[in-house]
Every structure is written in C-alpha cells, then in structure tokens.
Amino acid sequence: MNAIISASALVDELAGAKPPVLLDVRWQLSTAKAAGAPPFDGRAEYAAGHLPGAVYVDLDRELASAPGANGRHPLPDVAEFGAAMRRAGVSQGRPVVVYDGGQGWAAARAWWLLRWTGHPNVRVLDGGLPSWAAPLSTDVPTPEEGDFTPVPGAPGLLDADGAAALARSGVLLDARAGERYRGEVEPIDPVGGHIPGALSAPTTDNVAPDGRFLPAEELRARFNALGATENGAVGVYCGSGVSGAHEVLALAVAGIPAELYVGSWSEWSSDPARPVAVGPDPQ
C-alpha cells in the first residue's frame, strides 16, 4: 500500500463507495517572539477553510503527551489517543488520509502513530493543503464515532538506548537541519550536536520546492547513498519526533522500513550523561 496519495487520487476516492476519513493536522513550531508575533493556531486555520468533511486533530494535545523528560512531543497516552481518533471517526476498516498545511511533518506524525498502533490503511496527502485545487469548506462535521482501538507494538519505535545501539550496528539518520546536526546552532534544546554515529539527512531534502515528495527512485538513491537499504536496520530521529516521522514516511515511499526515535534530540540532550558529537563527522 502506498504511504502517500495525490490530491487528484483523493478526489476520486472521496467520490467512491468507501471514502476515507480525513484528518486535518495543521501545526508548526511556534513563531511567537518577544516582538509579539502570535503563535500558530492550527484550529483557527482549520476554521478558516479545510477539506470538506475533514476533522481537526491537535498535534500537541492528541498526538503527543505533555513535554517533559521524554522530550517535547512524547508519545500520547494510548487510551486518550484512541478516544481522539474515534471522535474523529477513525475505524479499523475504513481508510484514513491525513494532511497538514504543506510541510508534511504533522501529517506524518499522525500517519506514523496510526500505523504504529495498528491501523492498516492510512496515507498522507502529498503536498498537503496547497496541493488541493477544489473548494474548501468552513462547515465543521460531526462524524459518526469510529471503532479504532490502538494496539501499540508494531515495529517502528526506538528509545534512547535503541537509537544509540542502532547508530553503531545499523543506520541512524538525523532529520534536522545540517547546522543543528553539526552543533553550530541550537535554537530549542539545551545542547547542540548529534547522537554519536548518526548521519545527517535533513528531511527537507526529501521534497521538491512545492512540498511534494521526490519520486520514489530518487528517494531510494538518496537513502542508499547513506547506507539505508530495505534489508538493513534503519532509524530516524529529529528534534522531537515530528520531522523525523516525515523522514520515516519518505523512507516508506522509497520502500525502506525505518524506526522512529520519538524522544529524539529533545530527550537525548536533556540527559547530561548521554554523549554528544559535534561537527560534520558522525562520531
């Protein structure tokens, strides 16, 4: 099954006999500054216009638990996540399509969580909302309660120790910007640098200027050049398990299974006992 869907294909599926559930997961890192810029408000963006029938999902409240020792976006409570998905109309036997404002990170986080907890058919709208050419809606739907019950345990989750081990025994990719990997800047977390042994692989290099994923063969060539293949052990981390999910999605498009270290650098760097590498050298 493809991990992504084009806008034109989604139009056809929505007109079919078994249309997918649509989840709007617009989110971005807060841009609020001392100068007074307001933080991004995904719910307000949703209210201003969304795909017809889509239900809004709040990444910070429904796709993550409160920030803490496990990072800025730890795994959500499984029962609460399941309840949120059922309220949104998600059922085990009905396909789900997730989209965001075009960056793809938040949609990928929802995709990863649903897949990891056992949903068999979930995809991301390639290019997000900007790829949608049909009219938007301001109507807020009241979907029928879904029956999805999350069952964690599918392959795909790394903890800090697992990420450290994979950096030595397999391929661990750092999806953040190169300057954060090298430790030249660190705007969010307490320490700059990367997990020793991890390779720099910014997730922004997986998409074209319009936000759509590069063709599968180009993605496969990129990841193969980094040592990531469909037969090897591959993991990804980022700042807090959001953009890293987008890289896991890109790897899926390329046909390469990968695990996600959800705590990512925000968890790793909070423990002074964990080693930190700086500069372009993985070690």
mmCIF file of N, CA, C and O in Angstrom, residues 70-126:
data_model
loop_
_atom_site.group_PDB
_atom_site.id
_atom_site.type_symbol
_atom_site.label_atom_id
_atom_site.label_comp_id
_atom_site.label_asym_id
_atom_site.label_seq_id
_atom_site.Cartn_x
_atom_site.Cartn_y
_atom_site.Cartn_z
ATOM 1 N N ASN A 70 10.883 13.048 28.662
ATOM 2 C CA ASN A 70 10.889 12.205 27.458
ATOM 3 C C ASN A 70 10.845 13.011 26.168
ATOM 4 O O ASN A 70 10.644 12.446 25.087
ATOM 5 N N GLY A 71 11.008 14.333 26.267
ATOM 6 C CA GLY A 71 11.068 15.153 25.070
ATOM 7 C C GLY A 71 9.920 16.130 24.962
ATOM 8 O O GLY A 71 9.030 16.188 25.812
ATOM 9 N N ARG A 72 9.954 16.914 23.883
ATOM 10 C CA ARG A 72 8.919 17.936 23.684
ATOM 11 C C ARG A 72 7.613 17.371 23.159
ATOM 12 O O ARG A 72 6.552 17.970 23.358
ATOM 13 N N HIS A 73 7.675 16.252 22.460
ATOM 14 C CA HIS A 73 6.459 15.615 21.936
ATOM 15 C C HIS A 73 6.512 14.115 22.213
ATOM 16 O O HIS A 73 6.615 13.305 21.285
ATOM 17 N N PRO A 74 6.409 13.722 23.500
ATOM 18 C CA PRO A 74 6.428 12.294 23.820
ATOM 19 C C PRO A 74 5.201 11.595 23.247
ATOM 20 O O PRO A 74 4.227 12.241 22.822
ATOM 21 N N LEU A 75 5.247 10.287 23.250
ATOM 22 C CA LEU A 75 4.081 9.523 22.802
ATOM 23 C C LEU A 75 2.853 9.916 23.608
ATOM 24 O O LEU A 75 2.939 10.133 24.819
ATOM 25 N N PRO A 76 1.686 9.987 22.957
ATOM 26 C CA PRO A 76 0.468 10.267 23.714
ATOM 27 C C PRO A 76 0.055 9.062 24.541
ATOM 28 O O PRO A 76 0.484 7.933 24.275
ATOM 29 N N ASP A 77 -0.762 9.310 25.556
ATOM 30 C CA ASP A 77 -1.400 8.204 26.259
ATOM 31 C C ASP A 77 -2.218 7.415 25.241
ATOM 32 O O ASP A 77 -3.027 7.990 24.489
ATOM 33 N N VAL A 78 -2.019 6.122 25.189
ATOM 34 C CA VAL A 78 -2.643 5.308 24.139
ATOM 35 C C VAL A 78 -4.163 5.371 24.202
ATOM 36 O O VAL A 78 -4.852 5.487 23.177
ATOM 37 N N ALA A 79 -4.723 5.307 25.412
ATOM 38 C CA ALA A 79 -6.183 5.347 25.546
ATOM 39 C C ALA A 79 -6.733 6.694 25.085
ATOM 40 O O ALA A 79 -7.765 6.753 24.393
ATOM 41 N N GLU A 80 -6.046 7.775 25.445
ATOM 42 C CA GLU A 80 -6.506 9.100 25.026
ATOM 43 C C GLU A 80 -6.375 9.280 23.515
ATOM 44 O O GLU A 80 -7.235 9.885 22.872
ATOM 45 N N PHE A 81 -5.284 8.758 22.958
ATOM 46 C CA PHE A 81 -5.118 8.816 21.503
ATOM 47 C C PHE A 81 -6.241 8.059 20.807
ATOM 48 O O PHE A 81 -6.837 8.558 19.841
ATOM 49 N N GLY A 82 -6.551 6.866 21.291
ATOM 50 C CA GLY A 82 -7.628 6.086 20.693
ATOM 51 C C GLY A 82 -8.962 6.804 20.765
ATOM 52 O O GLY A 82 -9.734 6.820 19.790
ATOM 53 N N ALA A 83 -9.245 7.424 21.903
ATOM 54 C CA ALA A 83 -10.505 8.153 22.048
ATOM 55 C C ALA A 83 -10.575 9.325 21.071
ATOM 56 O O ALA A 83 -11.621 9.592 20.467
ATOM 57 N N ALA A 84 -9.446 10.030 20.903
ATOM 58 C CA ALA A 84 -9.412 11.150 19.965
ATOM 59 C C ALA A 84 -9.638 10.678 18.535
ATOM 60 O O ALA A 84 -10.360 11.315 17.762
ATOM 61 N N MET A 85 -9.037 9.556 18.174
ATOM 62 C CA MET A 85 -9.222 9.032 16.823
ATOM 63 C C MET A 85 -10.665 8.562 16.599
ATOM 64 O O MET A 85 -11.241 8.797 15.528
ATOM 65 N N ARG A 86 -11.265 7.945 17.587
ATOM 66 C CA ARG A 86 -12.660 7.513 17.433
ATOM 67 C C ARG A 86 -13.592 8.716 17.303
ATOM 68 O O ARG A 86 -14.527 8.698 16.499
ATOM 69 N N ARG A 87 -13.328 9.778 18.082
ATOM 70 C CA ARG A 87 -14.131 11.000 17.959
ATOM 71 C C ARG A 87 -14.018 11.587 16.555
ATOM 72 O O ARG A 87 -14.972 12.188 16.047
ATOM 73 N N ALA A 88 -12.868 11.405 15.948
ATOM 74 C CA ALA A 88 -12.652 11.923 14.589
ATOM 75 C C ALA A 88 -13.250 11.011 13.523
ATOM 76 O O ALA A 88 -13.170 11.322 12.336
ATOM 77 N N GLY A 89 -13.823 9.883 13.951
ATOM 78 C CA GLY A 89 -14.464 8.978 13.001
ATOM 79 C C GLY A 89 -13.580 7.874 12.482
ATOM 80 O O GLY A 89 -13.941 7.172 11.529
ATOM 81 N N VAL A 90 -12.414 7.675 13.086
ATOM 82 C CA VAL A 90 -11.475 6.665 12.598
ATOM 83 C C VAL A 90 -11.936 5.276 13.015
ATOM 84 O O VAL A 90 -12.195 5.024 14.195
ATOM 85 N N SER A 91 -12.036 4.393 12.031
ATOM 86 C CA SER A 91 -12.402 2.994 12.258
ATOM 87 C C SER A 91 -11.351 2.091 11.644
ATOM 88 O O SER A 91 -10.633 2.480 10.709
ATOM 89 N N GLN A 92 -11.276 0.885 12.162
ATOM 90 C CA GLN A 92 -10.275 -0.059 11.708
ATOM 91 C C GLN A 92 -10.436 -0.411 10.238
ATOM 92 O O GLN A 92 -9.446 -0.585 9.518
ATOM 93 N N GLY A 93 -11.666 -0.519 9.771
ATOM 94 C CA GLY A 93 -11.914 -0.992 8.417
ATOM 95 C C GLY A 93 -12.113 0.099 7.388
ATOM 96 O O GLY A 93 -12.537 -0.190 6.263
ATOM 97 N N ARG A 94 -11.815 1.334 7.742
ATOM 98 C CA ARG A 94 -12.016 2.438 6.788
ATOM 99 C C ARG A 94 -10.699 3.173 6.592
ATOM 100 O O ARG A 94 -10.003 3.469 7.562
ATOM 101 N N PRO A 95 -10.336 3.472 5.348
ATOM 102 C CA PRO A 95 -9.068 4.163 5.112
ATOM 103 C C PRO A 95 -9.059 5.561 5.716
ATOM 104 O O PRO A 95 -10.106 6.192 5.900
ATOM 105 N N VAL A 96 -7.854 6.030 6.024
ATOM 106 C CA VAL A 96 -7.651 7.358 6.591
ATOM 107 C C VAL A 96 -6.653 8.114 5.719
ATOM 108 O O VAL A 96 -5.650 7.545 5.288
ATOM 109 N N VAL A 97 -6.941 9.393 5.478
ATOM 110 C CA VAL A 97 -5.993 10.270 4.795
ATOM 111 C C VAL A 97 -5.758 11.477 5.701
ATOM 112 O O VAL A 97 -6.706 12.102 6.178
ATOM 113 N N VAL A 98 -4.498 11.782 5.924
ATOM 114 C CA VAL A 98 -4.100 12.865 6.814
ATOM 115 C C VAL A 98 -3.412 13.955 5.997
ATOM 116 O O VAL A 98 -2.675 13.663 5.059
ATOM 117 N N TYR A 99 -3.672 15.213 6.351
ATOM 118 C CA TYR A 99 -2.971 16.302 5.668
ATOM 119 C C TYR A 99 -2.679 17.418 6.658
ATOM 120 O O TYR A 99 -3.257 17.492 7.749
ATOM 121 N N ASP A 100 -1.747 18.292 6.266
ATOM 122 C CA ASP A 100 -1.456 19.486 7.057
ATOM 123 C C ASP A 100 -1.307 20.664 6.112
ATOM 124 O O ASP A 100 -1.806 20.632 4.985
ATOM 125 N N GLY A 101 -0.612 21.699 6.559
ATOM 126 C CA GLY A 101 -0.528 22.912 5.754
ATOM 127 C C GLY A 101 0.461 22.866 4.620
ATOM 128 O O GLY A 101 0.639 23.862 3.911
ATOM 129 N N GLY A 102 1.115 21.736 4.429
ATOM 130 C CA GLY A 102 2.009 21.572 3.290
ATOM 131 C C GLY A 102 3.398 21.119 3.661
ATOM 132 O O GLY A 102 4.088 20.499 2.845
ATOM 133 N N GLN A 103 3.835 21.388 4.891
ATOM 134 C CA GLN A 103 5.174 20.959 5.293
ATOM 135 C C GLN A 103 5.260 19.444 5.394
ATOM 136 O O GLN A 103 6.296 18.841 5.127
ATOM 137 N N GLY A 104 4.156 18.820 5.805
ATOM 138 C CA GLY A 104 4.100 17.367 5.852
ATOM 139 C C GLY A 104 4.511 16.749 7.168
ATOM 140 O O GLY A 104 4.250 15.578 7.409
ATOM 141 N N TRP A 105 5.151 17.515 8.047
ATOM 142 C CA TRP A 105 5.663 16.953 9.287
ATOM 143 C C TRP A 105 4.537 16.476 10.201
ATOM 144 O O TRP A 105 4.580 15.353 10.720
ATOM 145 N N ALA A 106 3.545 17.324 10.436
ATOM 146 C CA ALA A 106 2.470 16.975 11.364
ATOM 147 C C ALA A 106 1.637 15.822 10.815
ATOM 148 O O ALA A 106 1.244 14.914 11.558
ATOM 149 N N ALA A 107 1.345 15.859 9.523
ATOM 150 C CA ALA A 107 0.590 14.768 8.919
ATOM 151 C C ALA A 107 1.344 13.453 9.055
ATOM 152 O O ALA A 107 0.749 12.404 9.321
ATOM 153 N N ALA A 108 2.654 13.512 8.896
ATOM 154 C CA ALA A 108 3.462 12.296 9.028
ATOM 155 C C ALA A 108 3.438 11.774 10.453
ATOM 156 O O ALA A 108 3.463 10.556 10.679
ATOM 157 N N ARG A 109 3.409 12.666 11.428
ATOM 158 C CA ARG A 109 3.323 12.228 12.828
ATOM 159 C C ARG A 109 2.028 11.442 13.049
ATOM 160 O O ARG A 109 2.031 10.380 13.689
ATOM 161 N N ALA A 110 0.906 11.946 12.526
ATOM 162 C CA ALA A 110 -0.369 11.226 12.662
ATOM 163 C C ALA A 110 -0.311 9.901 11.916
ATOM 164 O O ALA A 110 -0.788 8.869 12.416
ATOM 165 N N TRP A 111 0.243 9.916 10.715
ATOM 166 C CA TRP A 111 0.402 8.685 9.922
ATOM 167 C C TRP A 111 1.193 7.656 10.701
ATOM 168 O O TRP A 111 0.788 6.495 10.795
ATOM 169 N N TRP A 112 2.334 8.083 11.276
ATOM 170 C CA TRP A 112 3.184 7.138 11.988
ATOM 171 C C TRP A 112 2.462 6.561 13.207
ATOM 172 O O TRP A 112 2.516 5.350 13.449
ATOM 173 N N LEU A 113 1.799 7.411 13.974
ATOM 174 C CA LEU A 113 1.107 6.935 15.170
ATOM 175 C C LEU A 113 0.009 5.939 14.828
ATOM 176 O O LEU A 113 -0.145 4.902 15.492
ATOM 177 N N LEU A 114 -0.771 6.241 13.802
ATOM 178 C CA LEU A 114 -1.848 5.322 13.420
ATOM 179 C C LEU A 114 -1.283 3.995 12.926
ATOM 180 O O LEU A 114 -1.806 2.930 13.267
ATOM 181 N N ARG A 115 -0.214 4.057 12.159
ATOM 182 C CA ARG A 115 0.394 2.817 11.684
ATOM 183 C C ARG A 115 0.994 2.022 12.842
ATOM 184 O O ARG A 115 0.847 0.799 12.915
ATOM 185 N N TRP A 116 1.696 2.721 13.747
ATOM 186 C CA TRP A 116 2.349 2.044 14.860
ATOM 187 C C TRP A 116 1.329 1.397 15.800
ATOM 188 O O TRP A 116 1.605 0.368 16.409
ATOM 189 N N THR A 117 0.158 1.981 15.897
ATOM 190 C CA THR A 117 -0.879 1.426 16.777
ATOM 191 C C THR A 117 -1.849 0.505 16.047
ATOM 192 O O THR A 117 -2.882 0.134 16.603
ATOM 193 N N GLY A 118 -1.521 0.137 14.813
ATOM 194 C CA GLY A 118 -2.251 -0.945 14.178
ATOM 195 C C GLY A 118 -3.254 -0.609 13.111
ATOM 196 O O GLY A 118 -3.941 -1.507 12.612
ATOM 197 N N HIS A 119 -3.371 0.663 12.694
ATOM 198 C CA HIS A 119 -4.327 0.938 11.611
ATOM 199 C C HIS A 119 -3.735 0.450 10.289
ATOM 200 O O HIS A 119 -2.586 0.751 9.960
ATOM 201 N N PRO A 120 -4.505 -0.304 9.505
ATOM 202 C CA PRO A 120 -3.933 -0.937 8.315
ATOM 203 C C PRO A 120 -3.913 -0.080 7.058
ATOM 204 O O PRO A 120 -3.306 -0.477 6.061
ATOM 205 N N ASN A 121 -4.577 1.083 7.071
ATOM 206 C CA ASN A 121 -4.730 1.816 5.819
ATOM 207 C C ASN A 121 -4.776 3.320 6.083
ATOM 208 O O ASN A 121 -5.837 3.907 6.222
ATOM 209 N N VAL A 122 -3.606 3.926 6.191
ATOM 210 C CA VAL A 122 -3.530 5.373 6.416
ATOM 211 C C VAL A 122 -2.478 5.954 5.488
ATOM 212 O O VAL A 122 -1.401 5.390 5.312
ATOM 213 N N ARG A 123 -2.785 7.092 4.871
ATOM 214 C CA ARG A 123 -1.884 7.748 3.929
ATOM 215 C C ARG A 123 -1.848 9.248 4.209
ATOM 216 O O ARG A 123 -2.741 9.798 4.846
ATOM 217 N N VAL A 124 -0.830 9.881 3.675
ATOM 218 C CA VAL A 124 -0.651 11.327 3.796
ATOM 219 C C VAL A 124 -0.915 11.965 2.445
ATOM 220 O O VAL A 124 -0.456 11.463 1.406
ATOM 221 N N LEU A 125 -1.659 13.075 2.453
ATOM 222 C CA LEU A 125 -1.892 13.822 1.217
ATOM 223 C C LEU A 125 -0.586 14.480 0.800
ATOM 224 O O LEU A 125 -0.061 15.347 1.498
ATOM 225 N N ASP A 126 -0.049 14.072 -0.333
ATOM 226 C CA ASP A 126 1.242 14.565 -0.806
ATOM 227 C C ASP A 126 1.123 16.048 -1.157
ATOM 228 O O ASP A 126 0.311 16.437 -1.989
#
